[in-house]
Amino acid sequence: PTVHLGVAASAMEKRGIRTERGDLNREIEVTNQKLRQLKARISKLQNWLKEESENTEPPTLADYIQGILSRKAQTGKPGYSQSLYNLKDAAKMLNFLQTNNIMDMTGLDEKFKSMIGEQLDIQGKLKPVERRLGTLKKHLEQADIYFKCKGKKPLTEAEQILFTTAKDYLKGIMNGKTTIPTKTWKEEYTKLTAERKTLNQRYLALKEEVKEAEKIRKSVYSILRQEQREQQPHRKQDMER
């Protein structure tokens, strides 16, 4: 705030005569103006920082790993297993982390567990499909024997045994129905065969993905452990200073 001029100093200032208090007030006014400008600039900067923090995504695990590998490459001290010298392996690892948006080790572990879970889920879906296909195969085999032997005269002893066995089998599964649903069984068998093929393909592909993910997971752990070991001496030195 400015100082009170007083009657005499005020009169002199009005006549154009500079006074000590008048000069002080002018200096205060200039300072106040600079402070207002500075405050406005700080406010603007704070708003910009807030916007940047909202728009900037935190670094991912891939960013962190890439930074470590880049630093090692620049210093000429890789220090990691030979597999990590391979650019193809490193690119594959970083691509996996980026594609799955893995932010940290917890995210990596969760991704790995979800892949294992999906693998188990496919196994769970395959089991009933396999069982049903086995059942349908037997239904169709017995129906085929039944229709081949039915009405054939005379039947050999072996054929008669096969016919009787097939007839009894079909009677046991028909639940009182008289029409054998051969067409329905064949359609279901074809559909389930295609489903089994799809599940098997996904299972085999996922098996390879899990294998690759496990390799990546071990590599990431190895890099982070070594980075931690290398950082410990620096932290100790900083504490001793």
PDB file of C-alpha atoms in Angstrom:
ATOM      1  CA  PRO A   1       0.000   0.000   0.000  1.00  0.00           C
ATOM      2  CA  THR A   2       1.047   3.591  -0.590  1.00  0.00           C
ATOM      3  CA  VAL A   3       1.884   5.989   2.250  1.00  0.00           C
ATOM      4  CA  HIS A   4      -0.220   8.972   3.275  1.00  0.00           C
ATOM      5  CA  LEU A   5       1.188  12.161   1.706  1.00  0.00           C
ATOM      6  CA  GLY A   6      -0.114  14.662   4.181  1.00  0.00           C
ATOM      7  CA  VAL A   7      -1.468  18.155   3.420  1.00  0.00           C
ATOM      8  CA  ALA A   8       1.864  19.846   2.687  1.00  0.00           C
ATOM      9  CA  ALA A   9       3.311  17.088   0.518  1.00  0.00           C
ATOM     10  CA  SER A  10       0.018  16.729  -1.327  1.00  0.00           C
ATOM     11  CA  ALA A  11      -0.059  20.432  -2.115  1.00  0.00           C
ATOM     12  CA  MET A  12       3.535  20.352  -3.354  1.00  0.00           C
ATOM     13  CA  GLU A  13       2.845  17.318  -5.567  1.00  0.00           C
ATOM     14  CA  LYS A  14      -0.149  19.126  -7.089  1.00  0.00           C
ATOM     15  CA  ARG A  15       2.128  22.039  -7.987  1.00  0.00           C
ATOM     16  CA  GLY A  16       4.497  19.595  -9.703  1.00  0.00           C
ATOM     17  CA  ILE A  17       7.065  19.562  -6.942  1.00  0.00           C
ATOM     18  CA  ARG A  18       8.325  16.051  -6.226  1.00  0.00           C
ATOM     19  CA  THR A  19       8.415  15.050  -2.602  1.00  0.00           C
ATOM     20  CA  GLU A  20      10.054  12.163  -0.792  1.00  0.00           C
ATOM     21  CA  ARG A  21       6.711  10.623   0.070  1.00  0.00           C
ATOM     22  CA  GLY A  22       5.460  11.178  -3.455  1.00  0.00           C
ATOM     23  CA  ASP A  23       8.510   9.407  -4.904  1.00  0.00           C
ATOM     24  CA  LEU A  24       7.992   6.571  -2.446  1.00  0.00           C
ATOM     25  CA  ASN A  25       4.372   6.202  -3.507  1.00  0.00           C
ATOM     26  CA  ARG A  26       5.385   6.181  -7.165  1.00  0.00           C
ATOM     27  CA  GLU A  27       7.922   3.435  -6.468  1.00  0.00           C
ATOM     28  CA  ILE A  28       5.298   1.495  -4.551  1.00  0.00           C
ATOM     29  CA  GLU A  29       2.860   1.843  -7.452  1.00  0.00           C
ATOM     30  CA  VAL A  30       5.461   0.575  -9.941  1.00  0.00           C
ATOM     31  CA  THR A  31       6.243  -2.337  -7.633  1.00  0.00           C
ATOM     32  CA  ASN A  32       2.541  -3.118  -7.230  1.00  0.00           C
ATOM     33  CA  GLN A  33       2.098  -3.091 -10.990  1.00  0.00           C
ATOM     34  CA  LYS A  34       5.021  -5.488 -11.431  1.00  0.00           C
ATOM     35  CA  LEU A  35       3.587  -7.744  -8.724  1.00  0.00           C
ATOM     36  CA  ARG A  36       0.212  -7.789 -10.475  1.00  0.00           C
ATOM     37  CA  GLN A  37       1.900  -8.705 -13.754  1.00  0.00           C
ATOM     38  CA  LEU A  38       3.946 -11.404 -12.036  1.00  0.00           C
ATOM     39  CA  LYS A  39       0.859 -12.776 -10.328  1.00  0.00           C
ATOM     40  CA  ALA A  40      -0.949 -12.927 -13.674  1.00  0.00           C
ATOM     41  CA  ARG A  41       1.995 -14.732 -15.264  1.00  0.00           C
ATOM     42  CA  ILE A  42       2.178 -17.214 -12.382  1.00  0.00           C
ATOM     43  CA  SER A  43      -1.553 -17.838 -12.633  1.00  0.00           C
ATOM     44  CA  LYS A  44      -1.235 -18.408 -16.369  1.00  0.00           C
ATOM     45  CA  LEU A  45       1.696 -20.768 -15.814  1.00  0.00           C
ATOM     46  CA  GLN A  46      -0.220 -22.707 -13.164  1.00  0.00           C
ATOM     47  CA  ASN A  47      -3.173 -23.110 -15.509  1.00  0.00           C
ATOM     48  CA  TRP A  48      -0.849 -24.323 -18.264  1.00  0.00           C
ATOM     49  CA  LEU A  49       0.821 -26.826 -15.929  1.00  0.00           C
ATOM     50  CA  LYS A  50      -2.577 -28.087 -14.826  1.00  0.00           C
ATOM     51  CA  GLU A  51      -3.659 -28.583 -18.438  1.00  0.00           C
ATOM     52  CA  GLU A  52      -0.399 -30.330 -19.280  1.00  0.00           C
ATOM     53  CA  SER A  53      -0.664 -32.663 -16.305  1.00  0.00           C
ATOM     54  CA  GLU A  54      -4.209 -33.568 -17.331  1.00  0.00           C
ATOM     55  CA  ASN A  55      -3.250 -34.154 -20.953  1.00  0.00           C
ATOM     56  CA  THR A  56       0.035 -35.941 -20.322  1.00  0.00           C
ATOM     57  CA  GLU A  57      -0.191 -39.670 -19.745  1.00  0.00           C
ATOM     58  CA  PRO A  58       2.131 -41.166 -17.135  1.00  0.00           C
ATOM     59  CA  PRO A  59       5.120 -43.111 -18.497  1.00  0.00           C
ATOM     60  CA  THR A  60       4.430 -46.764 -19.149  1.00  0.00           C
ATOM     61  CA  LEU A  61       6.615 -49.713 -18.255  1.00  0.00           C
ATOM     62  CA  ALA A  62       7.632 -49.825 -21.918  1.00  0.00           C
ATOM     63  CA  ASP A  63       8.825 -46.199 -21.695  1.00  0.00           C
ATOM     64  CA  TYR A  64      10.842 -47.018 -18.591  1.00  0.00           C
ATOM     65  CA  ILE A  65      12.414 -50.154 -20.079  1.00  0.00           C
ATOM     66  CA  GLN A  66      13.160 -48.375 -23.337  1.00  0.00           C
ATOM     67  CA  GLY A  67      14.865 -45.603 -21.401  1.00  0.00           C
ATOM     68  CA  ILE A  68      17.071 -48.095 -19.571  1.00  0.00           C
ATOM     69  CA  LEU A  69      18.032 -49.957 -22.754  1.00  0.00           C
ATOM     70  CA  SER A  70      18.724 -46.707 -24.610  1.00  0.00           C
ATOM     71  CA  ARG A  71      20.923 -45.450 -21.793  1.00  0.00           C
ATOM     72  CA  LYS A  72      22.832 -48.727 -21.710  1.00  0.00           C
ATOM     73  CA  ALA A  73      23.316 -48.624 -25.457  1.00  0.00           C
ATOM     74  CA  GLN A  74      24.644 -45.057 -25.297  1.00  0.00           C
ATOM     75  CA  THR A  75      27.069 -45.796 -22.472  1.00  0.00           C
ATOM     76  CA  GLY A  76      28.234 -48.983 -24.153  1.00  0.00           C
ATOM     77  CA  LYS A  77      27.515 -51.054 -21.049  1.00  0.00           C
ATOM     78  CA  PRO A  78      24.597 -53.340 -21.851  1.00  0.00           C
ATOM     79  CA  GLY A  79      25.130 -55.536 -18.807  1.00  0.00           C
ATOM     80  CA  TYR A  80      22.169 -57.767 -19.604  1.00  0.00           C
ATOM     81  CA  SER A  81      21.813 -61.282 -20.917  1.00  0.00           C
ATOM     82  CA  GLN A  82      22.833 -61.913 -24.504  1.00  0.00           C
ATOM     83  CA  SER A  83      19.211 -62.277 -25.599  1.00  0.00           C
ATOM     84  CA  LEU A  84      18.595 -58.615 -24.840  1.00  0.00           C
ATOM     85  CA  TYR A  85      21.340 -57.536 -27.218  1.00  0.00           C
ATOM     86  CA  ASN A  86      19.086 -58.795 -29.997  1.00  0.00           C
ATOM     87  CA  LEU A  87      17.175 -55.811 -31.347  1.00  0.00           C
ATOM     88  CA  LYS A  88      14.402 -58.084 -32.555  1.00  0.00           C
ATOM     89  CA  ASP A  89      13.857 -59.449 -29.034  1.00  0.00           C
ATOM     90  CA  ALA A  90      13.956 -55.968 -27.527  1.00  0.00           C
ATOM     91  CA  ALA A  91      11.478 -54.676 -30.113  1.00  0.00           C
ATOM     92  CA  LYS A  92       9.188 -57.632 -29.444  1.00  0.00           C
ATOM     93  CA  MET A  93       9.302 -56.976 -25.707  1.00  0.00           C
ATOM     94  CA  LEU A  94       8.559 -53.259 -26.059  1.00  0.00           C
ATOM     95  CA  ASN A  95       5.804 -53.918 -28.595  1.00  0.00           C
ATOM     96  CA  PHE A  96       4.137 -56.376 -26.210  1.00  0.00           C
ATOM     97  CA  LEU A  97       4.220 -53.854 -23.357  1.00  0.00           C
ATOM     98  CA  GLN A  98       2.952 -50.983 -25.523  1.00  0.00           C
ATOM     99  CA  THR A  99       0.242 -52.988 -27.301  1.00  0.00           C
ATOM    100  CA  ASN A 100      -1.195 -54.156 -23.992  1.00  0.00           C
ATOM    101  CA  ASN A 101      -0.765 -50.690 -22.414  1.00  0.00           C
ATOM    102  CA  ILE A 102       1.110 -52.208 -19.484  1.00  0.00           C
ATOM    103  CA  MET A 103       1.943 -49.433 -17.036  1.00  0.00           C
ATOM    104  CA  ASP A 104       3.905 -51.330 -14.392  1.00  0.00           C
ATOM    105  CA  MET A 105       4.970 -54.752 -13.157  1.00  0.00           C
ATOM    106  CA  THR A 106       1.579 -55.338 -11.578  1.00  0.00           C
ATOM    107  CA  GLY A 107      -0.012 -54.789 -14.971  1.00  0.00           C
ATOM    108  CA  LEU A 108       2.464 -57.191 -16.570  1.00  0.00           C
ATOM    109  CA  ASP A 109       1.710 -59.875 -13.993  1.00  0.00           C
ATOM    110  CA  GLU A 110      -2.031 -59.348 -14.427  1.00  0.00           C
ATOM    111  CA  LYS A 111      -1.722 -59.649 -18.209  1.00  0.00           C
ATOM    112  CA  PHE A 112       0.252 -62.864 -17.851  1.00  0.00           C
ATOM    113  CA  LYS A 113      -2.310 -64.288 -15.425  1.00  0.00           C
ATOM    114  CA  SER A 114      -5.175 -63.337 -17.744  1.00  0.00           C
ATOM    115  CA  MET A 115      -3.478 -65.196 -20.605  1.00  0.00           C
ATOM    116  CA  ILE A 116      -3.103 -68.282 -18.415  1.00  0.00           C
ATOM    117  CA  GLY A 117      -6.744 -67.870 -17.407  1.00  0.00           C
ATOM    118  CA  GLU A 118      -7.842 -67.700 -21.046  1.00  0.00           C
ATOM    119  CA  GLN A 119      -5.832 -70.828 -21.770  1.00  0.00           C
ATOM    120  CA  LEU A 120      -7.569 -72.679 -18.941  1.00  0.00           C
ATOM    121  CA  ASP A 121     -10.921 -71.345 -20.134  1.00  0.00           C
ATOM    122  CA  ILE A 122     -10.337 -72.806 -23.602  1.00  0.00           C
ATOM    123  CA  GLN A 123      -9.364 -76.121 -22.044  1.00  0.00           C
ATOM    124  CA  GLY A 124     -12.599 -76.032 -20.074  1.00  0.00           C
ATOM    125  CA  LYS A 125     -14.623 -75.406 -23.244  1.00  0.00           C
ATOM    126  CA  LEU A 126     -12.833 -78.147 -25.165  1.00  0.00           C
ATOM    127  CA  LYS A 127     -13.615 -80.914 -22.674  1.00  0.00           C
ATOM    128  CA  PRO A 128     -17.430 -80.971 -23.094  1.00  0.00           C
ATOM    129  CA  VAL A 129     -17.052 -80.575 -26.871  1.00  0.00           C
ATOM    130  CA  GLU A 130     -14.721 -83.572 -26.988  1.00  0.00           C
ATOM    131  CA  ARG A 131     -17.091 -85.611 -24.816  1.00  0.00           C
ATOM    132  CA  ARG A 132     -20.108 -84.761 -26.958  1.00  0.00           C
ATOM    133  CA  LEU A 133     -18.228 -85.548 -30.166  1.00  0.00           C
ATOM    134  CA  GLY A 134     -17.292 -88.935 -28.738  1.00  0.00           C
ATOM    135  CA  THR A 135     -20.923 -89.611 -27.860  1.00  0.00           C
ATOM    136  CA  LEU A 136     -22.193 -88.511 -31.280  1.00  0.00           C
ATOM    137  CA  LYS A 137     -19.571 -90.611 -33.020  1.00  0.00           C
ATOM    138  CA  LYS A 138     -20.805 -93.686 -31.181  1.00  0.00           C
ATOM    139  CA  HIS A 139     -24.450 -92.797 -31.940  1.00  0.00           C
ATOM    140  CA  LEU A 140     -23.682 -92.496 -35.653  1.00  0.00           C
ATOM    141  CA  GLU A 141     -21.605 -95.674 -35.746  1.00  0.00           C
ATOM    142  CA  GLN A 142     -24.387 -97.707 -34.127  1.00  0.00           C
ATOM    143  CA  ALA A 143     -27.027 -96.099 -36.346  1.00  0.00           C
ATOM    144  CA  ASP A 144     -24.952 -96.947 -39.421  1.00  0.00           C
ATOM    145  CA  ILE A 145     -24.688-100.601 -38.335  1.00  0.00           C
ATOM    146  CA  TYR A 146     -28.406-100.719 -37.570  1.00  0.00           C
ATOM    147  CA  PHE A 147     -29.474 -99.394 -40.974  1.00  0.00           C
ATOM    148  CA  LYS A 148     -26.997-101.596 -42.860  1.00  0.00           C
ATOM    149  CA  CYS A 149     -28.197-104.763 -41.144  1.00  0.00           C
ATOM    150  CA  LYS A 150     -31.897-103.887 -40.964  1.00  0.00           C
ATOM    151  CA  GLY A 151     -33.859-105.826 -43.549  1.00  0.00           C
ATOM    152  CA  LYS A 152     -30.838-107.751 -44.715  1.00  0.00           C
ATOM    153  CA  LYS A 153     -31.559-111.459 -45.022  1.00  0.00           C
ATOM    154  CA  PRO A 154     -29.940-113.630 -44.039  1.00  0.00           C
ATOM    155  CA  LEU A 155     -27.577-112.125 -41.465  1.00  0.00           C
ATOM    156  CA  THR A 156     -24.417-113.873 -40.524  1.00  0.00           C
ATOM    157  CA  GLU A 157     -23.898-114.673 -36.891  1.00  0.00           C
ATOM    158  CA  ALA A 158     -21.482-111.756 -36.538  1.00  0.00           C
ATOM    159  CA  GLU A 159     -23.889-109.394 -38.314  1.00  0.00           C
ATOM    160  CA  GLN A 160     -26.751-110.536 -36.097  1.00  0.00           C
ATOM    161  CA  ILE A 161     -24.698-109.770 -32.995  1.00  0.00           C
ATOM    162  CA  LEU A 162     -23.796-106.339 -34.355  1.00  0.00           C
ATOM    163  CA  PHE A 163     -27.412-105.613 -35.328  1.00  0.00           C
ATOM    164  CA  THR A 164     -28.791-106.660 -31.952  1.00  0.00           C
ATOM    165  CA  THR A 165     -26.138-104.639 -30.132  1.00  0.00           C
ATOM    166  CA  ALA A 166     -26.860-101.550 -32.253  1.00  0.00           C
ATOM    167  CA  LYS A 167     -30.622-101.952 -31.838  1.00  0.00           C
ATOM    168  CA  ASP A 168     -30.337-102.239 -28.055  1.00  0.00           C
ATOM    169  CA  TYR A 169     -27.931 -99.288 -27.908  1.00  0.00           C
ATOM    170  CA  LEU A 170     -30.230 -97.027 -29.928  1.00  0.00           C
ATOM    171  CA  LYS A 171     -33.258 -98.111 -27.930  1.00  0.00           C
ATOM    172  CA  GLY A 172     -31.423 -97.130 -24.756  1.00  0.00           C
ATOM    173  CA  ILE A 173     -30.679 -93.581 -25.936  1.00  0.00           C
ATOM    174  CA  MET A 174     -33.911 -92.816 -27.814  1.00  0.00           C
ATOM    175  CA  ASN A 175     -36.052 -92.409 -24.679  1.00  0.00           C
ATOM    176  CA  GLY A 176     -39.072 -94.035 -26.305  1.00  0.00           C
ATOM    177  CA  LYS A 177     -38.735 -92.220 -29.652  1.00  0.00           C
ATOM    178  CA  THR A 178     -38.940 -94.331 -32.775  1.00  0.00           C
ATOM    179  CA  THR A 179     -37.269 -92.077 -35.355  1.00  0.00           C
ATOM    180  CA  ILE A 180     -33.488 -92.173 -35.236  1.00  0.00           C
ATOM    181  CA  PRO A 181     -32.256 -88.543 -35.650  1.00  0.00           C
ATOM    182  CA  THR A 182     -29.237 -89.400 -37.792  1.00  0.00           C
ATOM    183  CA  LYS A 183     -29.385 -86.110 -39.716  1.00  0.00           C
ATOM    184  CA  THR A 184     -29.524 -84.054 -36.523  1.00  0.00           C
ATOM    185  CA  TRP A 185     -26.586 -85.961 -35.070  1.00  0.00           C
ATOM    186  CA  LYS A 186     -24.523 -85.417 -38.215  1.00  0.00           C
ATOM    187  CA  GLU A 187     -25.270 -81.694 -38.247  1.00  0.00           C
ATOM    188  CA  GLU A 188     -24.319 -81.374 -34.582  1.00  0.00           C
ATOM    189  CA  TYR A 189     -21.168 -83.421 -35.167  1.00  0.00           C
ATOM    190  CA  THR A 190     -20.130 -81.150 -38.043  1.00  0.00           C
ATOM    191  CA  LYS A 191     -20.813 -78.018 -36.002  1.00  0.00           C
ATOM    192  CA  LEU A 192     -18.902 -79.267 -32.953  1.00  0.00           C
ATOM    193  CA  THR A 193     -15.998 -80.442 -35.112  1.00  0.00           C
ATOM    194  CA  ALA A 194     -15.633 -76.900 -36.471  1.00  0.00           C
ATOM    195  CA  GLU A 195     -15.902 -75.478 -32.949  1.00  0.00           C
ATOM    196  CA  ARG A 196     -13.232 -77.883 -31.715  1.00  0.00           C
ATOM    197  CA  LYS A 197     -10.946 -76.840 -34.555  1.00  0.00           C
ATOM    198  CA  THR A 198     -11.383 -73.155 -33.706  1.00  0.00           C
ATOM    199  CA  LEU A 199     -10.760 -73.766 -30.004  1.00  0.00           C
ATOM    200  CA  ASN A 200      -7.699 -75.890 -30.736  1.00  0.00           C
ATOM    201  CA  GLN A 201      -6.250 -73.248 -33.035  1.00  0.00           C
ATOM    202  CA  ARG A 202      -6.790 -70.540 -30.429  1.00  0.00           C
ATOM    203  CA  TYR A 203      -5.352 -72.770 -27.721  1.00  0.00           C
ATOM    204  CA  LEU A 204      -2.191 -73.508 -29.709  1.00  0.00           C
ATOM    205  CA  ALA A 205      -1.763 -69.838 -30.639  1.00  0.00           C
ATOM    206  CA  LEU A 206      -2.311 -68.773 -27.038  1.00  0.00           C
ATOM    207  CA  LYS A 207       0.152 -71.415 -25.872  1.00  0.00           C
ATOM    208  CA  GLU A 208       2.837 -69.748 -27.991  1.00  0.00           C
ATOM    209  CA  GLU A 209       1.760 -66.300 -26.786  1.00  0.00           C
ATOM    210  CA  VAL A 210       2.010 -67.413 -23.155  1.00  0.00           C
ATOM    211  CA  LYS A 211       5.448 -68.863 -23.834  1.00  0.00           C
ATOM    212  CA  GLU A 212       6.561 -65.573 -25.389  1.00  0.00           C
ATOM    213  CA  ALA A 213       4.944 -63.541 -22.606  1.00  0.00           C
ATOM    214  CA  GLU A 214       6.769 -65.583 -19.976  1.00  0.00           C
ATOM    215  CA  LYS A 215      10.048 -64.903 -21.760  1.00  0.00           C
ATOM    216  CA  ILE A 216       9.258 -61.177 -21.880  1.00  0.00           C
ATOM    217  CA  ARG A 217       8.211 -61.184 -18.231  1.00  0.00           C
ATOM    218  CA  LYS A 218      11.509 -62.767 -17.182  1.00  0.00           C
ATOM    219  CA  SER A 219      13.474 -60.289 -19.310  1.00  0.00           C
ATOM    220  CA  VAL A 220      11.666 -57.313 -17.782  1.00  0.00           C
ATOM    221  CA  TYR A 221      12.259 -58.616 -14.261  1.00  0.00           C
ATOM    222  CA  SER A 222      15.926 -59.162 -15.111  1.00  0.00           C
ATOM    223  CA  ILE A 223      16.327 -55.616 -16.439  1.00  0.00           C
ATOM    224  CA  LEU A 224      14.602 -54.039 -13.450  1.00  0.00           C
ATOM    225  CA  ARG A 225      16.564 -56.099 -10.928  1.00  0.00           C
ATOM    226  CA  GLN A 226      19.871 -55.122 -12.493  1.00  0.00           C
ATOM    227  CA  GLU A 227      18.799 -51.494 -12.726  1.00  0.00           C
ATOM    228  CA  GLN A 228      17.923 -51.585  -9.033  1.00  0.00           C
ATOM    229  CA  ARG A 229      21.308 -53.097  -8.150  1.00  0.00           C
ATOM    230  CA  GLU A 230      23.113 -50.430 -10.169  1.00  0.00           C
ATOM    231  CA  GLN A 231      21.113 -47.627  -8.576  1.00  0.00           C
ATOM    232  CA  GLN A 232      21.802 -48.756  -4.998  1.00  0.00           C
ATOM    233  CA  PRO A 233      25.461 -47.558  -4.905  1.00  0.00           C
ATOM    234  CA  HIS A 234      24.367 -44.141  -6.223  1.00  0.00           C
ATOM    235  CA  ARG A 235      21.704 -43.850  -3.532  1.00  0.00           C
ATOM    236  CA  LYS A 236      24.236 -44.829  -0.883  1.00  0.00           C
ATOM    237  CA  GLN A 237      26.655 -42.158  -2.119  1.00  0.00           C
ATOM    238  CA  ASP A 238      23.890 -39.548  -2.116  1.00  0.00           C
ATOM    239  CA  MET A 239      23.034 -40.396   1.485  1.00  0.00           C
ATOM    240  CA  GLU A 240      26.685 -40.097   2.554  1.00  0.00           C
ATOM    241  CA  ARG A 241      27.072 -36.623   1.067  1.00  0.00           C
TER     242      ARG A 241
END
